[in-house]
Amino acid sequence: MDDMSRRRFVAAVTAGGTLAGAAVVGVVTKQTPGGRLSASDVLNPLDHGAAGDGTTDDRAAIQALLDSAPPGATVLIPGGRTFALSGGLVCEQTVNLCGGGTIAVVGGLDEDGMPAGLTLRGQGSTVQGVVLSNPGELTGRPGLTTGGYNVGILIEAHDVLVSECTIDRFQGGIVVAADGEWQRIRILGNRIEDVLGRGLGPTDVTSPDGEDGGDGICVWGSQATVTGNVVNAKAGRDARIGIHFEALPDRQRKVPATGHADEQISVCGNVVYGQFRRGIVVEQATGATVNGNCVADATWWSIALINTRNCTVSANAIAWTRTAEDNQGESWSPRRAALTCYGEVSDCVLSDNTVHATATSAARCFVNIQSDDGVPSDLLISGNVFGGDPSAAIQDALLTGPRTLRPRILGNRFSVFTERGLNLYGADRFEVANNSIDGNDGSPGRGIEADGAGAGLISNNVVSNVTQAIVVSNSSGVLVVGNLVTDCQDGFDGYASAGLLVSSNAFRVLGAKTLNIDDGANGNVVASNG
């Protein structure tokens, strides 16, 4: 590019225009101290030996340009051009990569480790509007447990922005590396298309390692914003997680003085679909919000909190489509559910979400609260709507156990379940109030069941269309007050329980209003039930 052409380019960018179909939108450029763009810092690979014809190997030319570029330089990938690369690019210093062109990585993505189409190591780098593709759908060798899968963009720096890009057909899309607590990453408005993953597909019931990689967006770090992205797994493939945040408390390095490691994560307004084993996951974090996302087709969990605290999952729309025949990752024996709180999840809120189970779909439950080590505690589950097609095979609407402390389940709508509405196995000091629980025309199961529970409150719920409305068994200190039961066979069963108060309930049932409980026996009080 001669000086006159370069000046025209600078003028077009500064004025918000485009250059010869380059489709440059929102370009980030370095400015001189006087506030004007420095023309020498706008670099085009076509001026530095790259062909951009889609067949010539341009890797060496573009890598040399990145290595020699001054810090903060803008590198244009011009629209209408495809730069074929025999391997990935590495930016060791701050760079602003922009433009509507395509970087097609046609080699080097089937190596061991985690080969990347583009690696960013300069603090404050940006990538905007670029298409990064793996047209040959190259994959790492199967069976590897350490790496063995490729990613589109790998981030190893603070304050990086990736926006309005397309990441096409990599095993993983955008990954903030696990080698440090990288902070303040912004991943905004990207299209992460046809994630390949590294699992073995819907019939994979043997390999515990086969899905250990393949996230649409994965952030190991903190203070990240993931907003407005569209992420999908390629049809017929087996990917791990659509959007994944996980903290690294044992491997922090390069943490800025501002702190807040493992904290302050925002995952909002994204669309995730396709056969990811988990749609959106936040793990080992404090102060994360998962808000306003649309998630479909997950085969383990649509949205999950794992060993987190002070997190909020709210106003998400979930389509549960997984069928009973889809057993990918079954060697892990996941308790498949739309919403999951796993491990020591504490002081978290799941509110105002909607979950729709499609025809012929199947799950263990809609809401899964589970721990193999540690106790979930102080969870608020409120204002959610769980339902769907009557043919869906959802065993329980909500399942706890074997240990859950002080859960509050308030004002939800539960339907389309085959066995239990609320299965409060082993819950202690629980509150279940103001919920609507409907077994959909005679479910053979139970509306609310507390088995082996500690003290709790079951009040002001509406239970209908089940065989037994409320069951409290092998428990003590539970209050059952002010509930309305309609169109059920039996009202309340207090099998082998003591110290219960069953009062002021309205049992409109075909059979017995109360079973296995007598007023005054074992410290139980049964009074004023209609």
XYZ file of C-alpha atoms in Angstrom, residues 187-530:
344
model
C -16.100 -11.931 24.838
C -18.939 -10.097 23.117
C -21.244 -10.769 20.197
C -19.325 -13.608 18.583
C -20.589 -16.528 16.539
C -19.011 -19.759 17.780
C -20.196 -22.057 15.038
C -20.269 -25.871 14.846
C -18.029 -26.706 17.801
C -16.606 -30.159 17.103
C -15.718 -31.229 20.653
C -13.725 -34.369 21.263
C -16.317 -36.771 22.618
C -17.397 -39.971 20.945
C -21.043 -39.163 20.318
C -24.504 -40.017 21.663
C -23.650 -43.697 22.170
C -20.475 -43.037 24.182
C -21.036 -44.952 27.418
C -17.488 -46.122 28.095
C -14.890 -43.363 27.860
C -14.597 -41.032 30.862
C -11.977 -38.953 29.018
C -13.676 -38.572 25.675
C -15.408 -35.289 26.514
C -12.600 -33.625 28.449
C -12.353 -30.739 26.038
C -14.428 -28.954 23.488
C -16.062 -25.838 24.953
C -17.609 -23.119 22.843
C -16.284 -20.469 25.241
C -14.101 -21.375 28.210
C -12.772 -18.887 30.759
C -10.209 -19.917 33.355
C -9.886 -16.674 35.243
C -12.051 -13.944 36.698
C -13.810 -10.642 36.079
C -14.926 -11.854 32.674
C -17.903 -10.717 30.620
C -19.442 -13.164 28.142
C -22.382 -11.470 26.437
C -24.417 -11.734 23.252
C -22.669 -14.735 21.739
C -24.308 -17.491 19.697
C -22.691 -20.879 20.337
C -23.595 -24.257 18.893
C -22.210 -27.782 18.747
C -22.123 -29.312 15.300
C -24.952 -31.781 14.713
C -23.891 -35.344 15.404
C -20.819 -34.317 17.425
C -20.174 -34.622 21.157
C -18.884 -31.425 22.762
C -18.314 -30.610 26.418
C -19.720 -27.218 27.495
C -21.239 -24.360 25.535
C -20.036 -21.582 27.883
C -17.769 -22.563 30.755
C -16.240 -20.568 33.580
C -13.949 -22.277 36.065
C -11.728 -20.685 38.685
C -8.157 -21.767 39.372
C -7.521 -21.052 43.054
C -4.534 -23.382 43.150
C -2.809 -22.129 39.996
C -3.008 -18.352 40.114
C -0.257 -16.265 38.649
C 0.029 -12.780 37.224
C -2.906 -11.611 39.307
C -3.193 -7.800 39.265
C -3.149 -5.909 42.529
C -6.887 -5.282 42.228
C -7.563 -8.883 43.250
C -11.008 -10.458 42.960
C -9.513 -13.672 41.696
C -12.152 -16.344 40.981
C -14.904 -13.727 41.172
C -17.161 -11.394 39.210
C -18.285 -13.349 36.165
C -21.143 -12.219 33.928
C -22.677 -14.649 31.416
C -25.646 -12.827 29.940
C -27.761 -12.778 26.805
C -26.138 -15.693 25.004
C -27.698 -18.410 22.852
C -26.332 -21.957 23.292
C -27.635 -24.999 21.428
C -26.609 -28.419 20.161
C -25.303 -31.505 21.925
C -23.048 -30.006 24.543
C -22.989 -32.188 27.619
C -23.501 -29.012 29.629
C -24.905 -25.803 28.224
C -23.539 -23.191 30.684
C -21.392 -23.997 33.739
C -19.925 -21.856 36.515
C -17.489 -23.752 38.746
C -15.461 -22.797 41.835
C -16.565 -19.187 41.564
C -17.896 -16.413 43.764
C -20.220 -13.669 42.597
C -21.208 -14.914 39.138
C -24.416 -14.156 37.285
C -25.971 -16.273 34.527
C -28.830 -14.160 33.241
C -31.091 -13.992 30.212
C -29.551 -16.814 28.198
C -31.309 -19.292 25.891
C -30.039 -22.866 26.179
C -31.205 -25.920 24.246
C -30.232 -29.563 23.652
C -27.783 -30.145 26.532
C -27.433 -33.837 27.362
C -26.220 -33.643 30.981
C -27.153 -30.255 32.423
C -28.470 -27.158 30.679
C -27.126 -24.726 33.331
C -25.030 -25.803 36.320
C -23.399 -24.287 39.388
C -20.561 -26.417 40.799
C -18.931 -25.590 44.154
C -19.919 -21.933 43.906
C -21.224 -19.289 46.271
C -23.130 -16.010 45.924
C -24.139 -16.751 42.342
C -27.404 -16.029 40.509
C -29.050 -17.970 37.683
C -32.066 -16.013 36.525
C -34.430 -15.346 33.611
C -32.970 -18.035 31.377
C -35.045 -19.974 28.842
C -34.170 -23.664 28.595
C -35.403 -26.179 26.021
C -34.807 -29.724 27.272
C -34.658 -32.055 24.243
C -32.337 -34.888 25.302
C -33.871 -38.324 24.718
C -33.364 -41.472 26.770
C -31.327 -42.997 23.939
C -28.701 -40.238 24.070
C -26.207 -41.656 26.560
C -23.051 -39.715 25.786
C -20.758 -39.690 28.796
C -22.827 -42.274 30.653
C -19.668 -43.694 32.259
C -19.782 -40.610 34.491
C -23.356 -41.578 35.538
C -24.625 -37.990 35.500
C -27.980 -37.227 37.089
C -29.340 -35.523 33.996
C -31.258 -32.309 34.663
C -31.999 -28.893 33.198
C -30.699 -27.007 36.283
C -28.032 -28.474 38.568
C -26.374 -27.338 41.795
C -23.529 -29.758 42.402
C -21.187 -29.912 45.374
C -20.747 -27.157 47.948
C -23.030 -24.629 46.307
C -24.047 -22.025 48.851
C -25.954 -18.736 49.029
C -27.049 -18.997 45.396
C -30.306 -18.082 43.660
C -32.142 -19.837 40.813
C -35.053 -17.588 39.904
C -37.521 -16.808 37.134
C -36.165 -19.387 34.699
C -38.398 -21.283 32.294
C -37.748 -24.905 31.336
C -39.716 -26.655 28.620
C -39.310 -30.397 28.100
C -40.088 -31.315 24.505
C -42.003 -34.388 23.339
C -40.200 -37.708 24.009
C -37.436 -35.988 26.009
C -36.158 -37.598 29.221
C -34.352 -36.508 32.393
C -33.839 -37.598 35.978
C -35.261 -34.262 37.111
C -35.732 -30.644 36.154
C -33.731 -29.339 39.147
C -30.901 -31.396 40.624
C -29.310 -30.487 43.972
C -26.570 -33.013 44.586
C -23.232 -33.496 46.318
C -20.858 -36.420 46.581
C -18.591 -34.407 48.887
C -19.784 -31.342 50.801
C -23.230 -29.954 51.513
C -25.256 -27.634 49.265
C -26.727 -24.949 51.491
C -28.881 -21.837 51.537
C -30.227 -22.097 48.012
C -33.221 -20.045 46.902
C -35.260 -21.544 44.067
C -38.083 -19.174 43.257
C -40.443 -18.061 40.528
C -39.393 -20.706 38.001
C -41.693 -22.486 35.550
C -41.016 -26.150 34.775
C -43.224 -27.919 32.265
C -43.518 -29.154 28.726
C -45.077 -31.819 26.583
C -47.018 -34.484 28.515
C -45.025 -37.204 26.745
C -41.756 -36.010 28.317
C -40.293 -38.529 30.769
C -39.084 -36.305 33.634
C -38.858 -38.525 36.701
C -38.859 -35.829 39.420
C -39.412 -32.113 39.011
C -36.907 -31.303 41.793
C -34.528 -33.692 43.555
C -32.241 -33.087 46.532
C -29.938 -35.467 48.271
C -28.548 -37.027 50.045
C -27.699 -33.823 51.942
C -29.073 -30.337 51.400
C -29.188 -27.664 54.103
C -31.775 -24.865 54.291
C -33.128 -24.918 50.726
C -35.982 -22.488 50.075
C -38.333 -23.513 47.250
C -40.838 -20.721 46.772
C -43.456 -19.791 44.210
C -42.511 -22.194 41.415
C -44.679 -24.032 38.905
C -43.844 -27.742 38.532
C -45.512 -30.057 36.031
C -44.702 -32.886 33.591
C -43.159 -35.345 36.030
C -43.740 -39.073 36.300
C -42.837 -39.895 39.927
C -42.474 -36.908 42.260
C -42.944 -33.196 42.047
C -40.521 -32.321 44.863
C -38.275 -35.132 46.109
C -36.677 -33.688 49.250
C -34.465 -36.622 50.128
C -32.344 -35.827 53.181
C -33.139 -32.115 53.155
C -32.732 -30.310 56.488
C -34.458 -27.101 57.624
C -36.181 -26.649 54.284
C -38.964 -24.280 53.268
C -41.412 -25.255 50.524
C -44.111 -22.644 50.042
C -46.505 -21.206 47.483
C -45.630 -23.667 44.731
C -48.009 -25.125 42.158
C -47.389 -28.851 41.623
C -49.439 -30.576 38.954
C -49.020 -34.217 37.979
C -50.774 -33.724 34.656
C -53.867 -35.906 34.621
C -53.077 -38.511 37.176
C -49.347 -39.014 37.535
C -48.893 -42.231 39.542
C -46.407 -40.544 41.847
C -46.349 -38.027 44.667
C -46.565 -34.268 44.758
C -44.176 -33.463 47.641
C -42.093 -36.102 49.407
C -39.682 -35.452 52.281
C -37.860 -38.648 53.266
C -35.308 -38.700 56.061
C -35.648 -34.969 56.421
C -34.903 -32.698 59.332
C -37.075 -29.791 60.358
C -38.974 -28.132 57.549
C -42.012 -26.170 56.433
C -44.477 -27.192 53.710
C -47.065 -24.455 53.397
C -49.542 -22.845 51.034
C -48.765 -25.115 48.088
C -51.329 -26.276 45.538
C -50.919 -29.974 44.697
C -53.049 -31.733 42.103
C -53.302 -34.776 39.847
C -51.030 -37.203 41.712
C -51.706 -40.369 43.691
C -50.383 -39.063 47.031
C -50.221 -35.311 47.487
C -47.760 -34.872 50.401
C -45.584 -37.545 52.034
C -43.308 -36.939 55.034
C -41.588 -40.200 55.980
C -38.836 -41.075 58.466
C -38.650 -37.421 59.417
C -39.202 -35.152 62.394
C -40.129 -31.545 63.104
C -41.915 -30.825 59.819
C -44.843 -28.393 59.634
C -47.465 -29.063 56.935
C -49.804 -26.094 57.004
C -52.301 -24.398 54.718
C -51.854 -26.508 51.577
C -54.575 -27.093 48.995
C -54.791 -30.604 47.561
C -57.177 -31.377 44.691
C -57.822 -34.272 42.308
C -55.502 -36.664 44.137
C -56.118 -40.130 45.565
C -54.750 -39.433 49.062
C -53.886 -36.236 50.939
C -51.069 -36.681 53.479
C -48.924 -39.650 54.568
C -46.753 -39.318 57.696
C -45.101 -42.760 57.658
C -42.645 -43.366 60.547
C -42.387 -39.672 61.379
C -42.591 -37.809 64.681
C -43.178 -34.273 65.886
C -45.166 -33.231 62.827
C -47.787 -30.488 62.708
C -50.411 -31.143 60.025
C -52.948 -28.370 60.219
C -55.347 -26.183 58.243
C -54.868 -28.050 54.967
C -57.687 -28.514 52.465
C -57.673 -32.108 51.211
C -60.074 -32.523 48.273
C -59.188 -36.150 47.603
C -60.846 -39.378 46.506
C -59.322 -41.515 49.280
C -57.864 -40.838 52.721
C -57.127 -37.303 53.853
C -54.356 -38.531 56.196
C -52.475 -41.828 56.428
C -49.997 -43.286 58.950
C -50.391 -40.441 61.409
C -52.622 -39.927 64.449
C -53.157 -36.809 66.498
C -51.149 -37.086 69.736
C -49.110 -40.148 68.693
C -45.308 -39.733 68.519
C -45.683 -36.053 69.258
C -47.682 -35.447 66.085
C -50.458 -32.871 65.883
C -53.183 -33.320 63.284
C -55.882 -30.653 63.421
C -58.326 -28.552 61.424
C -57.799 -30.215 58.072
C -60.752 -30.028 55.713
